[in-house]
Amino acid sequence: MIKITEKLTQKVPGITSVFVEFDYNPEIVQELKSFPCFNYSKKTNKWEIPIIYLAQLIDQLCVYDDIDLQLCNITFKEDQIYNLSKYKTKPFPYQEEGIQFGLNHDKWLLLDPPGLGKTLQIMYIAEELKKRDNIKHCLVICGINTLKTNWKKEIERHSNLSCRILGEKVSSRGKVSYGSVNYRLQQLQSPIKEFFVITNIETLRDDRIIKALLKGPNKFEMLVVDEIHKCKSSTSQQGKNLLKLKDTKYKIGATGTLLLNNPLDAYVPLKWIDADRSTEGNFDRYYCVYGGQFGHDFLGYRNLSTLKKQLELYSLRRQKSLLNLPPKNIIHEYLDMSETQKAFYENVKNGVREEVDKVVLKPSVVLGMVMRLRQATACPSILTTKNIPSVKIDRVCELCEEITSDGNKVVIFSTFKQTVDELSQRLAQYNPLIGTGDIPDEIISQNVDIFQQNPENKLFIGTWQKCGTGLTLTAATHMIFLDTPWTPASFEQACDRIYRIGTEKPVFIYNLIVTDTVDEKVREIVEDKSALSDFVIDDIITQKSLQSLQKYIEELRE
């Protein structure tokens, strides 16, 4: 007799799986090993197979012996309706829905797209849990360092509860700085009076911090990880240590861009909220298809409906249409290089072409080659001391003159800091506010406040890597990208700096693309990458397939 029983998963992906018991038979063992994903427990002598393979499993095993099949009926408790408090800021109806969801689910993901006010919802869930369950502290872990100040501002603006950024020091002159990890550790090892405690994900790299969080004098009954997609690697120190914080009663992971490249991006977030109990290897084999000569070549995805079902049970996501925002207009503007810049670009491309046959095209090498081509279209001065004009920079200057002459403000994003530096010089008459990786977070925060409040400051120029997440720049009605971010998620995140709660006028987003260059290939890749996230998260199916940058580089030889 072969006994097959459905239970909650233990080591494979999904919500339930089937456990197979039988008297040892090597032929049955080989059948079970033929499934893409499985787990064998030496302790129980049971094989665990994802429930999605049940029909195939029965078909393959019925030839060996009779089957005793026991399926379970897993039910989830119905949500309660709670009487919500009166808050300092009145939430939108959909935000009240999010608060209700949080009061009914202890561990979950808030996947609202940027601009729907995830911070406010989480903040008021914490307030309700403090009132209902008397929790002592809520720890907010920011996946992006610059979000620490934003969280503190939002709490002070919308809540009457106290907050502290871990390690923050304020001088007698009011200058803000942040102490070392040792200083943050000292704070955690002493009683903290503030309710909200804010830190960045990098702080978790230190094992002493984890010990202090778990066994120190402060009780953190609620953990929030903002931009949790930044913690997708389970092999990184911060990813490993995040998963050690597993016994906290209330957990919320927040991101509008859970899947950036493949289903593995969801593994750590789902594991952290106890929504997935599989090993990373099983998770990988279940959702990804590999082949080729040695079985390591990635071929595609499968079983995405399982991931969709998990996310539907353990997450909440709404669309921006709930806000009734004004229209967002994305304008892909194609530019032609001057003959001088075109000749320079061809020289750079020829240099890349010569390298293709000389080096092994590893991902890092390919990315470096593509970077040089992108720099040649955006800001040639990065690559040469010669005075090579940039059609993109010239066009940005023209657009800024047109936009600001009507009294409007504009945000300009680039991939490269050197481009920001050149633009700040070319546009110096506008007294632009700057945000790049070498500017302290507190200065960027001040620049954002000035941009939002002072009508005289009409330009904000930054790198999208530094300023494309977490900041609110809704004083602007226009945004210009000199070069497209690498993923659709990064592009949407950056766009939503000016398109979110507080947007009152239509917004116009210019994406500058130089014809017959790598720009066109990058845009194609970015659009194709959106297919996976659109299907799993937003239930939109597209026919586009993922193209390879490596293939593009290799084609330069032809």
Coordinates of C-alpha atoms in Angstrom, one line a residue:
M1 CA 0.0 0.0 0.0
I2 CA 1.3 3.5 -0.9
K3 CA -0.1 6.2 1.4
I4 CA -0.4 9.7 0.0
T5 CA -1.5 12.4 2.5
E6 CA -2.0 16.1 1.9
K7 CA -0.7 18.4 4.6
L8 CA 0.7 21.9 5.0
T9 CA 4.1 22.2 3.3
Q10 CA 7.4 21.6 5.2
K11 CA 10.2 21.6 2.7
V12 CA 8.7 22.3 -0.8
P13 CA 7.0 25.4 -2.2
G14 CA 3.3 26.0 -2.0
I15 CA 0.7 26.0 0.7
T16 CA 0.0 22.3 0.9
S17 CA 1.9 19.3 -0.4
V18 CA 1.5 15.5 -0.4
F19 CA 3.5 13.1 1.7
V20 CA 4.2 9.7 0.3
E21 CA 4.8 6.6 2.5
F22 CA 5.6 3.1 1.3
D23 CA 7.6 0.0 2.0
Y24 CA 11.0 0.5 0.4
N25 CA 11.0 -0.1 -3.4
P26 CA 13.9 1.3 -5.5
E27 CA 11.6 1.7 -8.5
I28 CA 9.2 3.9 -6.5
V29 CA 12.2 5.9 -5.2
Q30 CA 13.3 6.6 -8.8
E31 CA 9.8 7.7 -9.8
L32 CA 9.8 10.2 -6.9
K33 CA 13.2 11.5 -7.8
S34 CA 12.0 12.1 -11.4
F35 CA 9.9 15.1 -10.1
P36 CA 11.5 18.5 -10.5
C37 CA 11.1 19.2 -6.8
F38 CA 10.9 16.8 -3.8
N39 CA 12.2 16.3 -0.3
Y40 CA 12.9 13.1 1.6
S41 CA 12.9 13.0 5.4
K42 CA 15.2 10.4 7.0
K43 CA 13.5 11.0 10.3
T44 CA 10.0 10.1 9.1
N45 CA 10.8 8.1 5.9
K46 CA 8.3 10.2 4.0
W47 CA 8.7 11.9 0.6
E48 CA 7.2 15.3 0.1
I49 CA 6.0 16.3 -3.3
P50 CA 4.3 19.7 -4.3
I51 CA 0.5 19.3 -4.5
I52 CA 0.6 20.5 -8.1
Y53 CA 2.1 17.1 -9.2
L54 CA -0.6 15.0 -7.4
A55 CA -2.3 13.7 -10.6
Q56 CA 1.0 12.9 -12.2
L57 CA 2.2 11.2 -9.0
I58 CA -0.9 8.9 -8.8
D59 CA -0.5 8.1 -12.5
Q60 CA 3.1 7.0 -12.0
L61 CA 2.7 5.1 -8.7
C62 CA -0.6 3.3 -9.3
V63 CA 1.3 0.6 -11.3
Y64 CA 3.3 -0.4 -8.3
D65 CA 0.7 -0.8 -5.6
D66 CA -2.7 0.3 -4.3
I67 CA -2.9 3.9 -3.2
D68 CA -4.5 5.3 -0.1
L69 CA -5.2 9.0 -0.8
Q70 CA -6.2 11.4 2.0
L71 CA -6.7 15.0 1.0
C72 CA -7.2 17.7 3.6
N73 CA -9.5 20.7 3.6
I74 CA -7.3 23.6 4.8
T75 CA -9.4 26.6 5.9
F76 CA -8.4 30.0 7.0
K77 CA -10.1 32.1 9.6
E78 CA -12.5 34.8 8.4
D79 CA -11.4 38.4 8.8
Q80 CA -12.9 40.4 11.6
I81 CA -14.0 44.0 11.3
Y82 CA -12.3 46.2 13.9
N83 CA -13.4 49.6 15.1
L84 CA -10.4 51.8 14.0
S85 CA -9.0 54.6 16.1
K86 CA -9.2 58.3 15.1
Y87 CA -5.8 59.0 13.6
K88 CA -3.8 62.2 13.3
T89 CA -4.2 62.0 9.5
K90 CA -7.4 60.5 8.1
P91 CA -6.6 57.5 5.9
F92 CA -8.1 56.9 2.5
P93 CA -10.7 54.1 2.4
Y94 CA -8.3 51.7 0.8
Q95 CA -5.7 52.5 3.5
E96 CA -8.3 51.7 6.1
E97 CA -8.7 48.4 4.3
G98 CA -5.0 47.8 4.6
I99 CA -5.1 48.5 8.3
Q100 CA -8.0 46.0 8.7
F101 CA -5.9 43.5 6.7
G102 CA -3.0 44.0 9.0
L103 CA -5.1 43.5 12.1
N104 CA -6.3 40.2 10.8
H105 CA -2.9 38.9 9.5
D106 CA 0.1 38.6 11.8
K107 CA 2.7 38.0 9.1
W108 CA 2.2 39.3 5.5
L109 CA 3.4 41.4 2.6
L110 CA 2.1 44.8 1.7
L111 CA 2.7 45.0 -2.1
D112 CA 0.9 48.3 -3.0
P113 CA 2.7 50.1 -5.8
P114 CA 4.7 53.2 -4.9
G115 CA 2.6 56.2 -4.1
L116 CA -0.3 54.5 -2.3
G117 CA 1.0 55.4 1.2
K118 CA 2.3 52.1 2.6
T119 CA 4.1 53.9 5.4
L120 CA 0.9 55.4 6.7
Q121 CA -0.9 52.1 6.7
I122 CA 1.9 50.3 8.6
M123 CA 2.2 53.1 11.0
Y124 CA -1.4 53.0 12.0
I125 CA -1.4 49.2 12.2
A126 CA 1.4 49.5 14.7
E127 CA -0.7 52.1 16.6
E128 CA -3.7 49.7 16.7
L129 CA -1.5 46.8 17.9
K130 CA 0.0 49.0 20.6
K131 CA -3.6 49.8 21.7
R132 CA -5.0 46.2 21.3
D133 CA -2.1 44.0 22.3
N134 CA 0.1 46.5 24.3
I135 CA 3.2 45.9 22.1
K136 CA 6.2 47.8 23.4
H137 CA 8.2 48.5 20.2
C138 CA 7.9 48.4 16.5
L139 CA 11.3 48.1 14.6
V140 CA 11.3 49.5 11.1
I141 CA 14.2 48.1 9.0
C142 CA 14.8 50.1 5.8
G143 CA 16.0 48.2 2.8
I144 CA 17.3 51.5 1.4
N145 CA 19.4 53.6 3.8
T146 CA 17.9 56.9 2.7
L147 CA 14.4 55.9 3.8
K148 CA 15.4 56.2 7.5
T149 CA 14.9 59.9 7.5
N150 CA 11.7 59.7 5.5
W151 CA 10.2 57.2 8.0
K152 CA 11.0 59.5 10.9
K153 CA 9.4 62.5 9.1
E154 CA 6.3 60.5 8.3
I155 CA 5.9 59.3 11.8
E156 CA 6.4 62.8 13.3
R157 CA 3.9 64.2 10.7
H158 CA 1.1 61.5 11.0
S159 CA 1.5 60.0 14.4
N160 CA 1.7 61.1 18.1
L161 CA 3.9 58.2 19.0
S162 CA 7.6 58.7 19.6
C163 CA 10.4 57.4 17.2
R164 CA 14.1 57.1 17.1
I165 CA 16.6 56.4 14.3
L166 CA 19.1 53.9 15.7
G167 CA 22.5 55.5 16.0
E168 CA 21.3 59.1 15.3
K169 CA 23.3 61.9 16.9
V170 CA 22.3 65.6 16.8
S171 CA 25.0 68.2 17.6
S172 CA 24.4 71.4 19.6
R173 CA 24.1 73.1 16.2
G174 CA 21.5 70.7 15.0
K175 CA 23.7 68.8 12.6
V176 CA 22.6 65.2 12.2
S177 CA 25.0 62.3 12.0
Y178 CA 24.9 58.5 12.6
G179 CA 27.1 56.6 14.9
S180 CA 28.9 53.3 14.2
V181 CA 27.4 49.9 14.5
N182 CA 29.0 49.7 18.0
Y183 CA 27.1 52.8 19.0
R184 CA 23.8 51.4 17.7
L185 CA 24.6 48.2 19.6
Q186 CA 25.0 50.2 22.8
Q187 CA 21.6 51.7 22.3
L188 CA 19.9 48.3 21.7
Q189 CA 21.6 47.0 24.9
S190 CA 20.0 49.8 26.9
P191 CA 16.3 50.4 27.5
I192 CA 14.7 52.5 24.6
K193 CA 11.8 54.7 25.5
E194 CA 10.6 55.4 21.9
F195 CA 7.9 53.2 20.4
F196 CA 9.2 53.3 16.8
V197 CA 12.8 52.3 16.3
I198 CA 14.2 52.8 12.8
T199 CA 17.4 51.3 11.2
N200 CA 18.8 50.2 7.9
I201 CA 19.1 46.6 6.6
E202 CA 23.0 46.9 6.6
T203 CA 22.9 47.1 10.5
L204 CA 21.6 43.5 10.5
R205 CA 24.9 42.3 9.0
D206 CA 26.4 42.3 12.5
D207 CA 25.5 39.2 14.5
R208 CA 25.7 41.2 17.8
I209 CA 22.8 43.3 16.6
I210 CA 20.7 40.2 16.0
K211 CA 21.5 39.0 19.4
A212 CA 20.6 42.3 21.0
L213 CA 17.3 42.4 19.1
L214 CA 16.4 38.8 20.2
K215 CA 17.8 38.9 23.8
G216 CA 18.3 42.5 24.7
P217 CA 16.2 44.6 27.2
N218 CA 13.9 45.9 24.5
K219 CA 11.0 43.8 23.2
F220 CA 10.3 44.2 19.5
E221 CA 6.9 42.5 19.0
M222 CA 6.5 44.0 15.6
L223 CA 9.0 44.1 12.7
V224 CA 8.6 46.0 9.5
V225 CA 11.0 45.6 6.5
D226 CA 10.5 48.4 4.0
E227 CA 11.6 47.7 0.4
I228 CA 12.0 44.1 1.4
H229 CA 12.9 43.2 -2.2
K230 CA 16.4 44.5 -1.3
C231 CA 16.8 41.5 1.0
K232 CA 16.2 38.9 -1.7
S233 CA 19.5 37.1 -1.3
S234 CA 19.5 34.4 1.4
T235 CA 23.2 34.0 1.0
S236 CA 24.1 37.6 2.0
Q237 CA 24.8 38.3 5.6
Q238 CA 21.9 40.6 6.0
G239 CA 19.6 38.1 4.3
K240 CA 20.7 35.3 6.6
N241 CA 20.3 37.4 9.7
L242 CA 16.9 38.7 8.7
L243 CA 15.7 35.1 8.6
K244 CA 17.0 34.7 12.1
L245 CA 14.4 37.2 13.3
K246 CA 11.7 34.5 12.9
D247 CA 9.9 34.4 16.2
T248 CA 8.4 37.9 16.2
K249 CA 4.7 37.8 16.4
Y250 CA 3.9 40.6 13.9
K251 CA 5.8 41.0 10.6
I252 CA 5.1 43.2 7.6
G253 CA 7.3 43.2 4.5
A254 CA 6.6 46.2 2.3
T255 CA 7.5 46.7 -1.4
G256 CA 5.9 47.7 -4.6
T257 CA 8.4 45.7 -6.6
L258 CA 8.6 42.2 -5.2
L259 CA 9.8 40.5 -8.4
L260 CA 12.6 42.3 -10.2
N261 CA 14.0 39.4 -12.3
N262 CA 12.7 36.0 -11.4
P263 CA 10.6 34.1 -8.8
L264 CA 13.6 33.6 -6.5
D265 CA 13.2 37.3 -5.6
A266 CA 10.2 36.2 -3.5
Y267 CA 12.0 33.4 -1.6
V268 CA 13.4 35.4 1.4
P269 CA 10.3 37.7 1.8
L270 CA 8.0 34.6 1.8
K271 CA 10.3 32.7 4.1
W272 CA 10.6 35.6 6.5
I273 CA 6.8 35.8 7.0
D274 CA 6.5 32.0 7.3
A275 CA 4.5 31.8 4.1
D276 CA 6.9 29.4 2.5
R277 CA 8.7 26.5 4.3
S278 CA 10.7 25.1 1.4
T279 CA 14.5 25.0 1.0
E280 CA 15.9 27.5 -1.5
G281 CA 17.1 24.7 -3.7
N282 CA 13.5 23.3 -3.9
F283 CA 12.1 26.7 -4.5
D284 CA 14.5 27.3 -7.4
R285 CA 13.8 23.9 -9.0
Y286 CA 10.1 24.3 -8.6
Y287 CA 9.8 27.6 -10.3
C288 CA 12.8 27.6 -12.7
V289 CA 13.6 25.3 -15.7
Y290 CA 17.2 24.4 -16.4
G291 CA 18.8 22.5 -19.2
G292 CA 21.7 22.5 -21.6
Q293 CA 24.8 20.3 -21.7
F294 CA 25.4 20.3 -17.9
G295 CA 21.8 21.2 -16.8
H296 CA 22.8 24.7 -15.6
D297 CA 21.4 26.8 -18.4
F298 CA 18.3 28.8 -17.4
L299 CA 15.4 28.1 -19.9
G300 CA 12.4 29.6 -18.3
Y301 CA 9.8 29.6 -15.5
R302 CA 7.0 27.2 -14.5
N303 CA 4.3 26.8 -11.8
L304 CA 3.8 30.5 -11.4
S305 CA 0.2 29.9 -10.5
T306 CA 1.4 28.5 -7.2
L307 CA 3.3 31.6 -6.4
K308 CA 0.3 33.7 -7.4
K309 CA -1.8 31.7 -4.9
Q310 CA 0.7 32.1 -2.1
L311 CA 0.8 35.9 -2.6
E312 CA -3.0 36.1 -2.8
L313 CA -3.2 34.5 0.7
Y314 CA -0.3 36.3 2.4
S315 CA -0.2 39.7 0.8
L316 CA -2.3 42.7 -0.1
R317 CA -1.9 44.7 -3.3
R318 CA -4.1 47.4 -4.8
Q319 CA -3.7 49.5 -8.0
K320 CA -3.1 53.2 -8.3
S321 CA -6.5 53.7 -9.9
L322 CA -7.8 53.8 -6.4
L323 CA -6.3 57.3 -6.0
N324 CA -8.0 58.8 -9.0
L325 CA -4.7 60.6 -9.8
P326 CA -4.4 62.9 -12.8
P327 CA -3.0 61.2 -16.0
K328 CA 0.6 60.0 -16.2
N329 CA 2.1 60.6 -19.6
I330 CA 5.2 58.7 -20.5
I331 CA 7.0 60.0 -23.6
H332 CA 9.7 57.9 -25.2
E333 CA 11.6 60.6 -27.1
Y334 CA 14.1 59.4 -29.7
L335 CA 17.2 61.6 -30.4
D336 CA 19.8 61.5 -33.2
M337 CA 23.4 62.1 -32.3
S338 CA 25.5 64.8 -34.0
E339 CA 28.1 63.5 -36.4
T340 CA 30.8 64.1 -33.8
Q341 CA 29.1 62.1 -31.1
K342 CA 28.1 59.4 -33.6
A343 CA 31.8 59.0 -34.6
F344 CA 32.7 58.8 -30.9
Y345 CA 30.0 56.2 -30.1
E346 CA 31.2 54.1 -33.1
N347 CA 34.8 54.2 -31.7
V348 CA 33.6 53.0 -28.3
K349 CA 31.5 50.3 -30.0
N350 CA 34.5 49.1 -32.0
G351 CA 36.5 48.9 -28.8
V352 CA 33.8 46.7 -27.3
R353 CA 33.6 44.6 -30.4
E354 CA 37.4 43.9 -30.3
E355 CA 37.1 42.8 -26.6
V356 CA 34.4 40.2 -27.3
D357 CA 36.8 37.6 -28.8
K358 CA 39.4 38.3 -26.1
V359 CA 37.5 37.9 -22.8
V360 CA 35.0 35.4 -21.3
L361 CA 31.6 37.1 -21.4
K362 CA 30.7 36.8 -17.7
P363 CA 27.8 38.9 -16.5
S364 CA 30.1 41.5 -14.9
V365 CA 32.1 41.8 -18.1
V366 CA 29.0 42.2 -20.2
L367 CA 27.6 44.8 -17.9
G368 CA 30.9 46.7 -18.0
M369 CA 30.8 46.7 -21.8
V370 CA 27.2 47.9 -21.9
M371 CA 27.9 50.6 -19.4
R372 CA 30.6 52.1 -21.6
L373 CA 28.1 52.2 -24.5
R374 CA 25.5 53.8 -22.4
Q375 CA 27.9 56.4 -21.1
A376 CA 28.8 57.3 -24.7
T377 CA 25.2 58.1 -25.4
A378 CA 24.6 60.0 -22.2
C379 CA 27.8 61.9 -21.3
P380 CA 30.9 61.3 -23.4
S381 CA 33.0 63.3 -21.0
I382 CA 32.9 60.3 -18.6
L383 CA 35.1 58.4 -21.2
T384 CA 37.2 61.2 -22.8
T385 CA 38.7 64.6 -22.1
K386 CA 37.8 65.6 -25.7
N387 CA 34.9 68.0 -26.0
I388 CA 32.3 65.6 -27.4
P389 CA 28.7 67.0 -27.4
S390 CA 25.9 65.0 -25.8
V391 CA 22.5 65.1 -27.6
K392 CA 20.8 64.0 -24.4
I393 CA 22.3 66.8 -22.3
D394 CA 21.5 69.4 -24.9
R395 CA 17.9 68.1 -25.1
V396 CA 17.6 68.2 -21.3
C397 CA 18.7 71.8 -21.3
E398 CA 16.0 72.6 -23.9
L399 CA 13.3 70.8 -22.0
C400 CA 14.2 72.5 -18.7
E401 CA 13.9 76.0 -20.4
E402 CA 10.5 75.1 -21.8
I403 CA 9.2 73.5 -18.6
T404 CA 10.3 76.1 -16.1
S405 CA 9.3 79.0 -18.3
D406 CA 5.7 77.9 -17.6
G407 CA 6.4 77.9 -13.8
N408 CA 6.6 74.1 -13.6
K409 CA 9.2 72.1 -11.7
V410 CA 11.2 69.1 -13.1
V411 CA 13.1 66.2 -11.7
I412 CA 16.0 64.8 -13.8
F413 CA 17.4 61.3 -13.3
S414 CA 20.5 59.7 -14.7
T415 CA 22.3 56.4 -14.1
F416 CA 25.7 58.2 -13.8
K417 CA 26.9 60.6 -11.2
Q418 CA 29.2 62.3 -13.7
T419 CA 26.2 63.1 -15.9
V420 CA 24.5 64.8 -12.9
D421 CA 27.7 66.8 -12.3
E422 CA 27.8 68.0 -15.9
L423 CA 24.1 68.8 -15.8
S424 CA 24.4 70.8 -12.6
Q425 CA 27.0 73.0 -14.3
R426 CA 25.0 73.4 -17.5
L427 CA 21.9 74.3 -15.6
A428 CA 23.6 76.3 -12.8
Q429 CA 21.4 79.3 -13.5
Y430 CA 18.4 77.4 -12.1
N431 CA 20.3 76.7 -8.8
P432 CA 19.5 72.9 -9.0
L433 CA 19.2 70.7 -6.0
I434 CA 21.3 67.6 -6.2
G435 CA 20.9 64.0 -4.9
T436 CA 23.7 61.4 -5.6
G437 CA 25.4 58.7 -3.6
D438 CA 28.2 60.9 -2.3
I439 CA 25.8 63.4 -0.7
P440 CA 24.8 62.7 2.9
D441 CA 21.3 61.5 3.4
E442 CA 20.4 64.4 5.7
I443 CA 21.5 66.9 3.0
I444 CA 19.4 65.1 0.3
S445 CA 16.4 65.2 2.8
Q446 CA 16.9 68.9 3.2
N447 CA 17.1 69.3 -0.6
V448 CA 13.8 67.4 -1.0
D449 CA 12.1 69.7 1.5
I450 CA 13.5 72.8 -0.3
F451 CA 12.3 71.5 -3.6
Q452 CA 8.8 70.7 -2.3
Q453 CA 8.4 74.0 -0.5
N454 CA 10.3 76.7 -2.2
P455 CA 8.8 77.9 -5.5
E456 CA 12.2 79.4 -6.6
N457 CA 13.9 76.0 -6.8
K458 CA 12.5 74.3 -9.9
L459 CA 15.1 71.6 -10.6
F460 CA 16.1 68.5 -8.8
I461 CA 18.9 66.4 -10.4
G462 CA 20.0 63.0 -9.1
T463 CA 20.8 59.4 -9.8
W464 CA 17.8 57.2 -9.8
Q465 CA 19.7 54.6 -7.8
K466 CA 20.0 57.1 -4.9
C467 CA 16.8 59.1 -5.2
G468 CA 14.4 56.8 -7.2
T469 CA 12.9 55.2 -4.1
G470 CA 11.2 56.6 -1.0
L471 CA 11.4 60.3 -1.8
T472 CA 8.4 62.5 -2.4
L473 CA 8.9 65.1 -5.2
T474 CA 5.3 65.8 -6.1
A475 CA 6.1 69.5 -6.5
A476 CA 7.3 68.5 -10.0
T477 CA 5.0 68.0 -12.9
H478 CA 7.8 66.8 -15.2
M479 CA 10.5 64.1 -15.0
I480 CA 13.3 63.4 -17.5
F481 CA 15.3 60.2 -17.7
L482 CA 18.7 60.6 -19.5
D483 CA 19.0 56.8 -19.5
T484 CA 16.5 54.0 -18.7
P485 CA 16.9 52.1 -15.4
W486 CA 17.8 48.4 -15.7
T487 CA 14.4 47.0 -14.6
P488 CA 10.8 48.0 -15.1
A489 CA 10.4 48.0 -11.3
S490 CA 13.2 50.6 -10.9
F491 CA 11.7 52.7 -13.7
E492 CA 8.2 52.7 -12.1
Q493 CA 9.7 53.4 -8.7
A494 CA 11.5 56.4 -10.0
C495 CA 8.5 57.7 -11.9
D496 CA 6.4 57.5 -8.8
R497 CA 8.5 60.1 -7.0
I498 CA 6.3 62.6 -8.8
Y499 CA 3.2 60.4 -9.2
R500 CA 1.8 59.5 -5.8
I501 CA -0.5 60.8 -3.1
G502 CA -0.2 64.6 -3.4
T503 CA 0.0 64.7 -7.2
E504 CA -2.6 67.3 -8.3
K505 CA -1.7 67.9 -12.0
P506 CA -1.0 65.6 -15.0
V507 CA 2.6 64.5 -15.0
F508 CA 4.9 64.1 -18.0
I509 CA 7.8 61.7 -18.0
Y510 CA 10.4 61.9 -20.8
N511 CA 12.6 58.9 -21.5
L512 CA 15.4 60.0 -23.8
I513 CA 16.6 57.3 -26.2
V514 CA 19.4 57.7 -28.8
T515 CA 18.5 55.9 -32.0
D516 CA 20.7 53.1 -33.3
T517 CA 22.5 52.6 -30.0
V518 CA 22.4 50.4 -26.9
D519 CA 19.6 52.6 -25.6
E520 CA 17.1 50.8 -27.8
K521 CA 18.2 47.4 -26.7
V522 CA 18.0 48.4 -23.0
R523 CA 14.5 49.6 -23.4
E524 CA 13.5 46.4 -25.1
I525 CA 15.0 44.3 -22.3
V526 CA 13.3 46.4 -19.6
E527 CA 9.9 46.1 -21.2
D528 CA 10.3 42.3 -21.6
K529 CA 11.4 41.9 -18.0
S530 CA 8.0 43.3 -16.9
A531 CA 6.2 40.1 -18.1
L532 CA 7.0 38.0 -15.1
S533 CA 6.1 40.6 -12.5
D534 CA 3.0 41.7 -14.3
F535 CA 1.7 38.1 -14.4
V536 CA 2.5 37.0 -10.8
I537 CA 1.7 40.3 -9.1
D538 CA -0.8 42.1 -11.2
D539 CA -2.5 39.3 -13.2
I540 CA -1.5 40.8 -16.5
I541 CA -0.2 38.3 -19.2
T542 CA 2.1 39.6 -21.9
Q543 CA 3.8 37.7 -24.8
K544 CA 7.2 39.4 -24.6
S545 CA 10.2 37.2 -23.7
L546 CA 13.3 38.1 -21.8
Q547 CA 16.2 39.1 -24.1
S548 CA 19.9 38.8 -23.2
L549 CA 22.4 41.6 -23.0
Q550 CA 25.1 39.0 -23.7
K551 CA 23.5 38.1 -27.0
Y552 CA 23.4 41.8 -27.9
I553 CA 27.1 42.2 -27.1
E554 CA 28.0 39.0 -29.1
E555 CA 26.0 40.4 -32.1
L556 CA 28.3 43.3 -32.3
R557 CA 30.8 41.0 -34.0
E558 CA 28.4 40.3 -36.9

